[in-house]
Amino acid sequence: MNNQDIESLYKVFLEHPSICTDSRQVEQGDFFVALPGERVDGNTFAEAALERGAAVALVSDPSLAERDERCIYTEDTLLALQQLAKRHRESFKIPLIAITGSNGKTTTKELCAVVLSQRYKVLYTEGNFNNHLGMPLTLLRLNDEHEIAVVEIGINHPGEMAPLADIARPTHALITGIGKAHLEGFGSLEGTLREKSILAERAYESGGVVFLNLDDPLLRERWSDEAQVTYGLADGSYDREPDFKATILREQPYLSLRISCSLGEQDIATHLVGRYNYHNVLAAFAVGVTFGLTMPTIANAIESYTPTNDRSQVVRLPRHISLIMDAYNANPSSMRAAIENLFTAPEPAKFAILGDMLELGDVSDEEHLEIMRLMESEPEITTLYVGESFYRLASPETMAFRDIEGLRSFLEVIEVPDESVWLLKGSHRIGLDRLKDTLSMKADEGVSGSDTYTLPTSKFRY
């Protein structure tokens, strides 16, 4: 669409600012966008959306526009939606913090949002709406009440960041870290760094602020000269002293840390599990101070945050059984961090349910084998593997399952001991979140006082 078309479309959007892409969820007066899908074509549902109350429908089927004047034709509805989001963003001069990285994006975004909301009206990414569709939809929710925006951007291939950064126009950029995620697309850690750094480059080139995690060696080498705000561990030996420094006070059952900066020191007792979350807390603290909040206000906000999205979420069950739900995403970096946290857990019985790490490309087998070798170093932990990669690579004495249903069947017949902790970590498509109900049922039906469990001596094959 040319600029004139975008302006015309934007006027329609201002009259009907509620965007909907699912005809089943249309409400009166919505602006329906018919998006192309892998299995269905949104154009098929445009007329149904209008019947349900949508005021207009953006379509890529010209025959729909010929039959109904409420249908607006464009060749590419997704591109038009992105251009509409860019135009809408240009109408607001508020700060926008854009967050990307291999690990911790969503937790950092959530923490930044809860901190900033203590003082500002904040627009932030809901759920996992962080890609080429979700991020524009987030920006299209901007209204005159918002004073600041916190936007998460997730990518998995080269060439994706630049157009998203151009849409978001970040005034502040934060890259959480560079890890072994989406290597199938990026090819290498260096490729990941190049692509994700585009976000920081856009902010820096426009006079914005770059937040730098000094504990990440790749980010430190690339951005130590340009970054205006830095954070890292207090014991780090870097050429540049971090502006915000963390000292870990306690790792179990939840992370507690002391943060030092030019304003003084502040202790924070979080409801986040795992030492690896200190970067996310530090980042949110640095953002809060940058935007004028006091240290106690920031600490109280962070301490009030409890994960509910299967990301480092602790679920307490009867008989002192705990689930560490980290089942939304997984790559070698994040899985190793979650496992190392399990190593330090105080419970006498420890279990790890590990699902495949997807999109690793040529290094997939080696990275899965590395995780299995890591678990072999802690034989007291009972490990169950699930997914095609782990199943194929597992040795005969290893308990491995081809899919989640096979693992679920196994869990239904074993005893779950008192005072046990279960780590569930894997890529979202593996479906580990579906085991939560199974383990909850086992905790409810178990006999209090049971401290033993029976496992097979041979490899399970489902």
Coordinates of C-alpha atoms in Angstrom, one line a residue:
M1 CA 0.0 0.0 0.0
N2 CA 1.3 3.5 -0.8
N3 CA 1.2 6.3 1.7
Q4 CA -2.1 7.6 0.5
D5 CA -3.7 4.2 1.0
I6 CA -2.2 3.9 4.4
E7 CA -3.6 7.3 5.5
S8 CA -7.0 6.3 4.2
L9 CA -6.8 3.0 6.0
Y10 CA -5.6 4.8 9.2
K11 CA -8.7 7.1 9.2
V12 CA -10.9 4.0 9.1
F13 CA -8.9 2.5 12.0
L14 CA -9.3 5.6 14.1
E15 CA -13.0 5.2 13.7
H16 CA -12.9 1.5 14.6
P17 CA -9.7 1.1 16.7
S18 CA -10.4 -2.5 18.0
I19 CA -8.6 -4.9 15.7
C20 CA -9.7 -8.5 15.5
T21 CA -8.2 -11.4 13.5
D22 CA -10.4 -14.2 14.7
S23 CA -14.0 -14.1 13.4
R24 CA -15.1 -16.2 16.5
Q25 CA -14.1 -13.4 18.8
V26 CA -15.5 -10.4 16.9
E27 CA -17.4 -7.8 18.9
Q28 CA -19.6 -5.0 17.7
G29 CA -17.7 -2.3 15.8
D30 CA -14.5 -4.3 15.4
F31 CA -12.0 -3.8 12.6
F32 CA -11.6 -7.4 11.2
V33 CA -8.4 -8.3 9.4
A34 CA -8.5 -11.4 7.2
L35 CA -5.0 -12.9 7.6
P36 CA -3.6 -15.7 5.5
G37 CA -2.9 -18.9 7.6
E38 CA -1.1 -22.2 7.1
R39 CA -4.4 -24.1 7.2
V40 CA -7.1 -21.5 6.7
D41 CA -7.6 -18.3 4.8
G42 CA -9.0 -15.4 6.8
N43 CA -10.9 -14.2 3.8
T44 CA -13.2 -17.2 4.2
F45 CA -14.4 -15.8 7.5
A46 CA -14.7 -12.1 6.5
E47 CA -18.4 -12.2 5.8
A48 CA -19.1 -14.1 9.0
A49 CA -17.1 -11.5 10.9
L50 CA -19.3 -8.7 9.4
E51 CA -22.4 -10.6 10.3
R52 CA -21.2 -10.9 13.9
G53 CA -20.9 -7.1 14.2
A54 CA -17.5 -6.1 12.7
A55 CA -17.7 -2.6 11.2
V56 CA -15.2 -3.2 8.4
A57 CA -13.0 -6.1 7.1
L58 CA -9.6 -5.8 5.5
V59 CA -9.4 -8.5 2.9
S60 CA -7.1 -9.8 0.1
D61 CA -9.9 -11.3 -1.9
P62 CA -11.1 -8.6 -4.4
S63 CA -14.5 -10.3 -4.9
L64 CA -15.4 -9.6 -1.2
A65 CA -14.8 -5.9 -1.7
E66 CA -16.9 -6.0 -4.8
R67 CA -19.8 -7.6 -3.0
D68 CA -19.7 -5.6 0.2
E69 CA -18.6 -2.0 0.6
R70 CA -17.6 -2.7 4.2
C71 CA -14.7 -4.8 2.9
I72 CA -11.5 -3.0 2.1
Y73 CA -9.2 -4.7 -0.4
T74 CA -5.4 -4.9 -0.2
E75 CA -3.0 -7.3 -1.8
D76 CA -1.3 -8.3 1.5
T77 CA -3.3 -7.9 4.7
L78 CA -0.4 -8.8 7.0
L79 CA 1.8 -6.1 5.4
A80 CA -1.1 -3.6 5.6
L81 CA -1.6 -4.4 9.3
Q82 CA 2.2 -3.8 9.9
Q83 CA 2.1 -0.5 8.0
L84 CA -1.0 0.5 10.0
A85 CA 0.9 -0.3 13.2
K86 CA 3.9 1.8 12.1
R87 CA 1.6 4.7 11.2
H88 CA -0.1 4.4 14.6
R89 CA 3.2 4.3 16.5
E90 CA 4.3 7.5 14.7
S91 CA 1.3 9.3 16.3
F92 CA 2.6 8.7 19.8
K93 CA 5.7 10.4 21.1
I94 CA 5.9 8.3 24.2
P95 CA 9.0 6.2 25.2
L96 CA 9.0 2.7 23.9
I97 CA 11.2 0.0 25.5
A98 CA 11.8 -2.9 23.0
I99 CA 13.1 -6.1 24.5
T100 CA 14.6 -9.0 22.6
G101 CA 17.1 -11.8 23.3
S102 CA 17.6 -15.6 23.4
N103 CA 16.3 -16.1 26.9
G104 CA 14.3 -14.2 29.5
K105 CA 12.4 -11.8 27.1
T106 CA 8.9 -12.5 28.5
T107 CA 10.0 -12.4 32.2
T108 CA 12.0 -9.2 31.7
K109 CA 9.0 -7.6 29.8
E110 CA 6.6 -8.6 32.6
L111 CA 8.9 -7.3 35.3
C112 CA 9.5 -4.0 33.5
A113 CA 5.8 -3.6 33.0
V114 CA 4.9 -4.2 36.7
V115 CA 7.7 -1.8 37.8
L116 CA 6.8 1.0 35.4
S117 CA 3.1 0.6 36.1
Q118 CA 3.8 1.9 39.7
R119 CA 4.1 5.4 38.1
Y120 CA 2.9 5.3 34.5
K121 CA 0.1 4.0 32.4
V122 CA 1.9 1.2 30.5
L123 CA 1.1 -0.6 27.3
Y124 CA 2.9 -3.9 27.2
T125 CA 3.0 -7.1 25.2
E126 CA 0.3 -9.5 26.4
G127 CA 1.2 -13.2 26.5
N128 CA 3.5 -14.2 23.7
F129 CA 2.4 -11.6 21.1
N130 CA 5.9 -10.8 20.1
N131 CA 6.3 -11.8 16.4
H132 CA 5.6 -10.2 13.0
L133 CA 1.9 -10.3 13.8
G134 CA 1.7 -10.0 17.6
M135 CA 4.0 -7.0 17.9
P136 CA 2.0 -4.8 15.4
L137 CA -1.2 -5.9 17.2
T138 CA 0.3 -4.8 20.5
L139 CA 1.2 -1.3 19.1
L140 CA -2.3 -0.9 17.6
R141 CA -3.6 -1.0 21.2
L142 CA -1.9 2.3 22.0
N143 CA -4.2 5.0 23.1
D144 CA -4.0 8.5 24.5
E145 CA -3.9 7.2 28.1
H146 CA -0.6 5.4 27.6
E147 CA 2.5 7.1 28.9
I148 CA 5.0 4.4 28.0
A149 CA 5.2 1.1 26.1
V150 CA 7.1 -2.1 26.8
V151 CA 7.2 -4.3 23.7
E152 CA 8.7 -7.8 23.4
I153 CA 10.1 -8.8 20.0
G154 CA 10.8 -12.4 19.1
I155 CA 12.4 -13.5 15.9
N156 CA 14.0 -16.8 14.6
H157 CA 15.4 -15.9 11.2
P158 CA 17.7 -13.3 9.7
G159 CA 15.9 -10.4 8.1
E160 CA 13.1 -10.3 10.6
M161 CA 14.3 -7.7 13.1
A162 CA 14.8 -4.7 10.8
P163 CA 11.1 -4.4 9.7
L164 CA 9.9 -4.9 13.3
A165 CA 12.3 -2.4 14.7
D166 CA 11.2 0.1 12.0
I167 CA 7.6 -0.4 13.1
A168 CA 8.3 -0.1 16.8
R169 CA 10.7 2.9 16.6
P170 CA 12.2 2.1 20.0
T171 CA 13.5 4.9 22.2
H172 CA 15.1 2.3 24.5
A173 CA 16.4 -1.2 23.6
L174 CA 17.3 -4.1 25.8
I175 CA 18.8 -7.4 24.6
T176 CA 18.6 -9.9 27.5
G177 CA 21.3 -12.2 26.2
I178 CA 22.6 -14.2 23.2
G179 CA 22.2 -18.0 23.6
K180 CA 21.8 -21.1 21.6
A181 CA 18.3 -20.5 20.4
H182 CA 16.9 -20.7 16.9
L183 CA 20.3 -21.8 15.5
E184 CA 18.5 -23.5 12.7
G185 CA 17.5 -20.0 11.5
F186 CA 20.4 -17.8 12.6
G187 CA 23.2 -20.4 11.9
S188 CA 25.5 -19.4 14.8
L189 CA 25.7 -17.3 17.9
E190 CA 27.3 -14.5 15.9
G191 CA 24.4 -14.6 13.5
T192 CA 22.0 -14.3 16.4
L193 CA 24.0 -11.4 17.8
R194 CA 24.0 -9.6 14.4
E195 CA 20.2 -9.9 14.0
K196 CA 19.2 -9.0 17.5
S197 CA 21.6 -6.1 17.6
I198 CA 19.6 -4.4 14.9
L199 CA 17.1 -3.4 17.5
A200 CA 19.7 -1.7 19.7
E201 CA 21.2 -0.1 16.6
R202 CA 17.8 1.5 15.7
A203 CA 17.5 3.0 19.2
Y204 CA 21.1 4.1 19.4
E205 CA 21.0 5.8 15.9
S206 CA 17.9 7.8 16.9
G207 CA 19.5 9.1 20.1
G208 CA 17.9 6.4 22.3
V209 CA 19.1 4.4 25.2
V210 CA 20.7 0.9 25.1
F211 CA 20.6 -1.3 28.2
L212 CA 23.5 -3.8 28.3
N213 CA 23.9 -7.1 30.1
L214 CA 27.6 -7.0 30.8
D215 CA 27.6 -10.7 31.9
D216 CA 27.0 -11.7 28.3
P217 CA 30.4 -11.8 26.5
L218 CA 29.0 -11.4 23.0
L219 CA 26.9 -8.4 24.0
R220 CA 29.7 -6.9 26.0
E221 CA 32.1 -7.0 23.1
R222 CA 29.6 -5.5 20.7
W223 CA 27.9 -2.9 22.8
S224 CA 30.2 -1.9 25.7
D225 CA 31.2 1.4 24.0
E226 CA 27.7 2.5 23.0
A227 CA 25.4 1.3 25.8
Q228 CA 24.3 4.0 28.2
V229 CA 23.0 1.7 31.0
T230 CA 24.8 -1.5 32.1
Y231 CA 24.1 -4.2 34.6
G232 CA 25.8 -7.4 35.7
L233 CA 27.1 -9.4 38.7
A234 CA 29.0 -7.5 41.4
D235 CA 31.9 -9.9 41.1
G236 CA 32.4 -9.5 37.4
S237 CA 35.8 -8.4 36.2
Y238 CA 35.1 -6.1 33.3
D239 CA 36.7 -3.1 31.8
R240 CA 33.6 -1.2 32.5
E241 CA 32.0 -1.3 36.0
P242 CA 28.2 -2.1 35.7
D243 CA 25.9 0.7 36.6
F244 CA 23.6 -1.8 38.4
K245 CA 25.3 -4.7 40.2
A246 CA 23.8 -7.8 41.7
T247 CA 24.9 -9.9 44.6
I248 CA 23.0 -13.2 44.9
L249 CA 21.8 -13.7 48.5
R250 CA 19.8 -16.8 48.1
E251 CA 18.8 -19.2 45.3
Q252 CA 16.3 -21.5 47.0
P253 CA 13.4 -21.7 47.2
Y254 CA 13.2 -18.4 45.3
L255 CA 15.9 -15.9 44.1
S256 CA 16.9 -13.1 46.5
L257 CA 19.5 -10.6 45.6
R258 CA 21.1 -7.2 46.5
I259 CA 21.3 -4.6 43.9
S260 CA 23.8 -1.8 44.1
C261 CA 23.8 1.4 42.0
S262 CA 24.6 5.1 42.3
L263 CA 21.5 5.5 44.5
G264 CA 22.6 3.0 47.1
E265 CA 21.7 -0.7 47.8
Q266 CA 18.4 -2.5 47.7
D267 CA 17.6 -6.1 48.7
I268 CA 14.9 -7.9 46.7
A269 CA 13.2 -11.2 47.6
T270 CA 11.5 -12.4 44.4
H271 CA 9.0 -15.1 43.6
L272 CA 11.2 -16.2 40.7
V273 CA 12.9 -19.6 40.7
G274 CA 16.5 -20.0 39.6
R275 CA 19.7 -18.0 39.8
Y276 CA 19.4 -17.3 36.1
N277 CA 16.6 -14.9 36.7
Y278 CA 18.9 -12.3 38.3
H279 CA 19.5 -10.8 34.8
N280 CA 15.8 -10.2 34.3
V281 CA 15.5 -8.6 37.8
L282 CA 18.5 -6.4 37.2
A283 CA 17.2 -5.3 33.8
A284 CA 13.8 -4.3 35.2
F285 CA 15.5 -2.5 38.1
A286 CA 17.7 -0.5 35.7
V287 CA 14.7 0.4 33.6
G288 CA 12.8 1.5 36.7
V289 CA 15.6 3.8 37.9
T290 CA 16.1 5.2 34.4
F291 CA 12.4 6.3 34.4
G292 CA 12.6 7.9 37.8
L293 CA 11.2 5.3 40.2
T294 CA 12.6 4.9 43.7
M295 CA 14.5 1.8 44.7
P296 CA 11.9 0.7 47.3
T297 CA 9.1 1.2 44.8
I298 CA 10.9 -0.9 42.3
A299 CA 11.7 -3.6 44.8
N300 CA 8.1 -3.8 46.0
A301 CA 6.9 -4.2 42.5
I302 CA 9.3 -7.0 41.6
E303 CA 8.5 -8.8 44.9
S304 CA 4.8 -8.7 44.0
Y305 CA 5.3 -10.4 40.7
T306 CA 4.5 -14.1 40.6
P307 CA 4.9 -16.0 37.3
T308 CA 1.7 -17.6 36.0
N309 CA 2.7 -18.5 32.4
D310 CA 4.7 -21.7 32.7
R311 CA 8.0 -19.7 32.7
S312 CA 9.9 -20.4 35.9
Q313 CA 6.5 -20.9 37.6
V314 CA 6.4 -22.9 40.8
V315 CA 3.2 -25.0 41.4
R316 CA 2.8 -26.2 45.0
L317 CA 0.9 -29.5 45.3
P318 CA -0.2 -31.6 48.3
R319 CA 2.4 -33.7 50.3
H320 CA 5.0 -31.0 49.8
I321 CA 5.4 -31.8 46.1
S322 CA 6.5 -28.9 43.8
L323 CA 6.5 -28.5 40.1
I324 CA 8.9 -26.1 38.4
M325 CA 7.0 -25.3 35.2
D326 CA 9.4 -24.0 32.6
A327 CA 7.6 -25.5 29.6
Y328 CA 7.1 -22.6 27.3
N329 CA 10.5 -22.5 25.6
A330 CA 13.8 -24.3 25.7
N331 CA 17.3 -24.0 24.2
P332 CA 20.6 -25.3 25.4
S333 CA 21.4 -22.2 27.4
S334 CA 18.0 -22.0 29.2
M335 CA 17.8 -25.7 29.8
R336 CA 21.2 -25.9 31.4
A337 CA 20.3 -23.0 33.7
A338 CA 17.1 -24.7 34.7
I339 CA 18.8 -28.0 35.4
E340 CA 21.6 -26.3 37.4
N341 CA 18.9 -24.7 39.6
L342 CA 17.4 -28.2 40.1
F343 CA 20.7 -29.4 41.3
T344 CA 20.6 -27.0 44.2
A345 CA 17.0 -27.7 45.2
P346 CA 16.6 -28.9 48.9
E347 CA 14.0 -31.5 48.3
P348 CA 15.2 -35.1 48.9
A349 CA 13.6 -36.5 45.7
K350 CA 14.3 -34.7 42.5
F351 CA 12.9 -35.4 39.0
A352 CA 13.6 -33.8 35.7
I353 CA 11.2 -34.1 32.8
L354 CA 13.1 -32.8 29.8
G355 CA 11.5 -32.2 26.3
D356 CA 13.2 -31.7 23.0
M357 CA 14.8 -28.4 22.2
L358 CA 13.6 -27.4 18.8
E359 CA 15.0 -25.3 15.9
L360 CA 18.7 -26.1 16.7
G361 CA 19.6 -27.2 13.1
D362 CA 22.8 -29.1 12.6
V363 CA 23.9 -28.9 16.2
S364 CA 20.7 -30.4 17.6
D365 CA 22.0 -33.9 18.3
E366 CA 25.2 -32.7 20.0
E367 CA 23.3 -30.2 22.2
H368 CA 20.7 -32.9 23.2
L369 CA 23.6 -35.3 24.0
E370 CA 25.3 -32.5 26.1
I371 CA 22.1 -32.2 28.2
M372 CA 22.0 -35.9 28.7
R373 CA 25.7 -36.0 29.8
L374 CA 24.9 -33.2 32.2
M375 CA 22.1 -35.2 33.8
E376 CA 24.4 -38.3 34.0
S377 CA 26.6 -36.2 36.3
E378 CA 23.8 -36.1 38.9
P379 CA 22.7 -39.7 39.2
E380 CA 20.5 -38.9 42.2
I381 CA 18.1 -37.0 39.9
T382 CA 15.6 -39.2 38.1
T383 CA 15.3 -38.0 34.5
L384 CA 12.6 -38.6 32.0
Y385 CA 13.1 -37.5 28.4
V386 CA 10.4 -36.9 25.8
G387 CA 10.5 -36.0 22.1
E388 CA 11.9 -37.5 18.9
S389 CA 15.5 -36.2 19.5
F390 CA 15.9 -37.4 23.1
Y391 CA 14.1 -40.6 22.3
R392 CA 16.4 -41.4 19.3
L393 CA 19.6 -40.5 21.2
A394 CA 18.8 -42.1 24.5
S395 CA 20.9 -45.1 25.7
P396 CA 19.2 -48.4 26.6
E397 CA 19.2 -47.7 30.4
T398 CA 17.6 -44.3 29.9
M399 CA 13.9 -43.6 30.3
A400 CA 12.8 -41.9 27.1
F401 CA 9.4 -41.4 25.5
R402 CA 8.6 -40.6 21.9
D403 CA 5.7 -38.3 22.7
I404 CA 3.9 -36.7 25.6
E405 CA 1.1 -39.3 25.7
G406 CA 3.5 -42.1 26.3
L407 CA 5.1 -40.2 29.1
R408 CA 1.7 -39.4 30.6
S409 CA 0.8 -43.1 30.6
F410 CA 3.9 -43.8 32.5
L411 CA 3.3 -41.1 35.1
E412 CA -0.1 -42.4 35.7
V413 CA 1.2 -45.7 37.1
I414 CA 4.2 -44.7 39.2
E415 CA 4.2 -43.4 42.7
V416 CA 5.0 -39.8 43.3
P417 CA 6.9 -39.4 46.6
D418 CA 6.4 -36.8 49.3
E419 CA 8.8 -33.8 49.3
S420 CA 9.7 -34.2 45.7
V421 CA 10.4 -31.5 43.1
W422 CA 9.7 -31.9 39.4
L423 CA 11.3 -29.8 36.8
L424 CA 9.4 -29.7 33.5
K425 CA 11.5 -28.1 30.8
G426 CA 11.2 -28.3 27.0
S427 CA 10.0 -26.5 23.9
H428 CA 6.4 -25.5 24.0
R429 CA 5.4 -27.8 21.1
I430 CA 6.4 -30.9 23.1
G431 CA 3.4 -30.2 25.3
L432 CA 4.9 -30.6 28.8
D433 CA 2.3 -28.2 30.1
R434 CA -0.2 -31.0 29.6
L435 CA 1.5 -33.0 32.4
K436 CA 0.6 -30.5 35.1
D437 CA -2.9 -32.0 35.6
T438 CA -1.5 -35.6 35.6
L439 CA 1.1 -34.8 38.3
S440 CA -1.5 -32.8 40.3
M441 CA -3.8 -35.9 40.3
K442 CA -0.9 -38.1 41.4
A443 CA -0.2 -35.7 44.3
D444 CA -3.8 -35.7 45.3
E445 CA -4.3 -39.5 45.2
G446 CA -1.0 -40.4 46.9
V447 CA -0.8 -41.6 50.5
S448 CA 0.9 -39.1 52.8
G449 CA 4.1 -40.6 54.2
S450 CA 5.2 -42.2 51.0
D451 CA 8.8 -41.6 50.4
T452 CA 9.5 -44.3 47.8
Y453 CA 8.8 -44.7 44.2
T454 CA 9.1 -47.6 41.7
L455 CA 10.7 -47.0 38.4
P456 CA 11.5 -49.6 35.7
T457 CA 15.0 -50.9 35.2
S458 CA 14.7 -51.1 31.4
K459 CA 14.1 -48.3 28.9
F460 CA 10.5 -47.4 28.2
R461 CA 9.5 -47.3 24.6
Y462 CA 6.1 -45.7 23.7

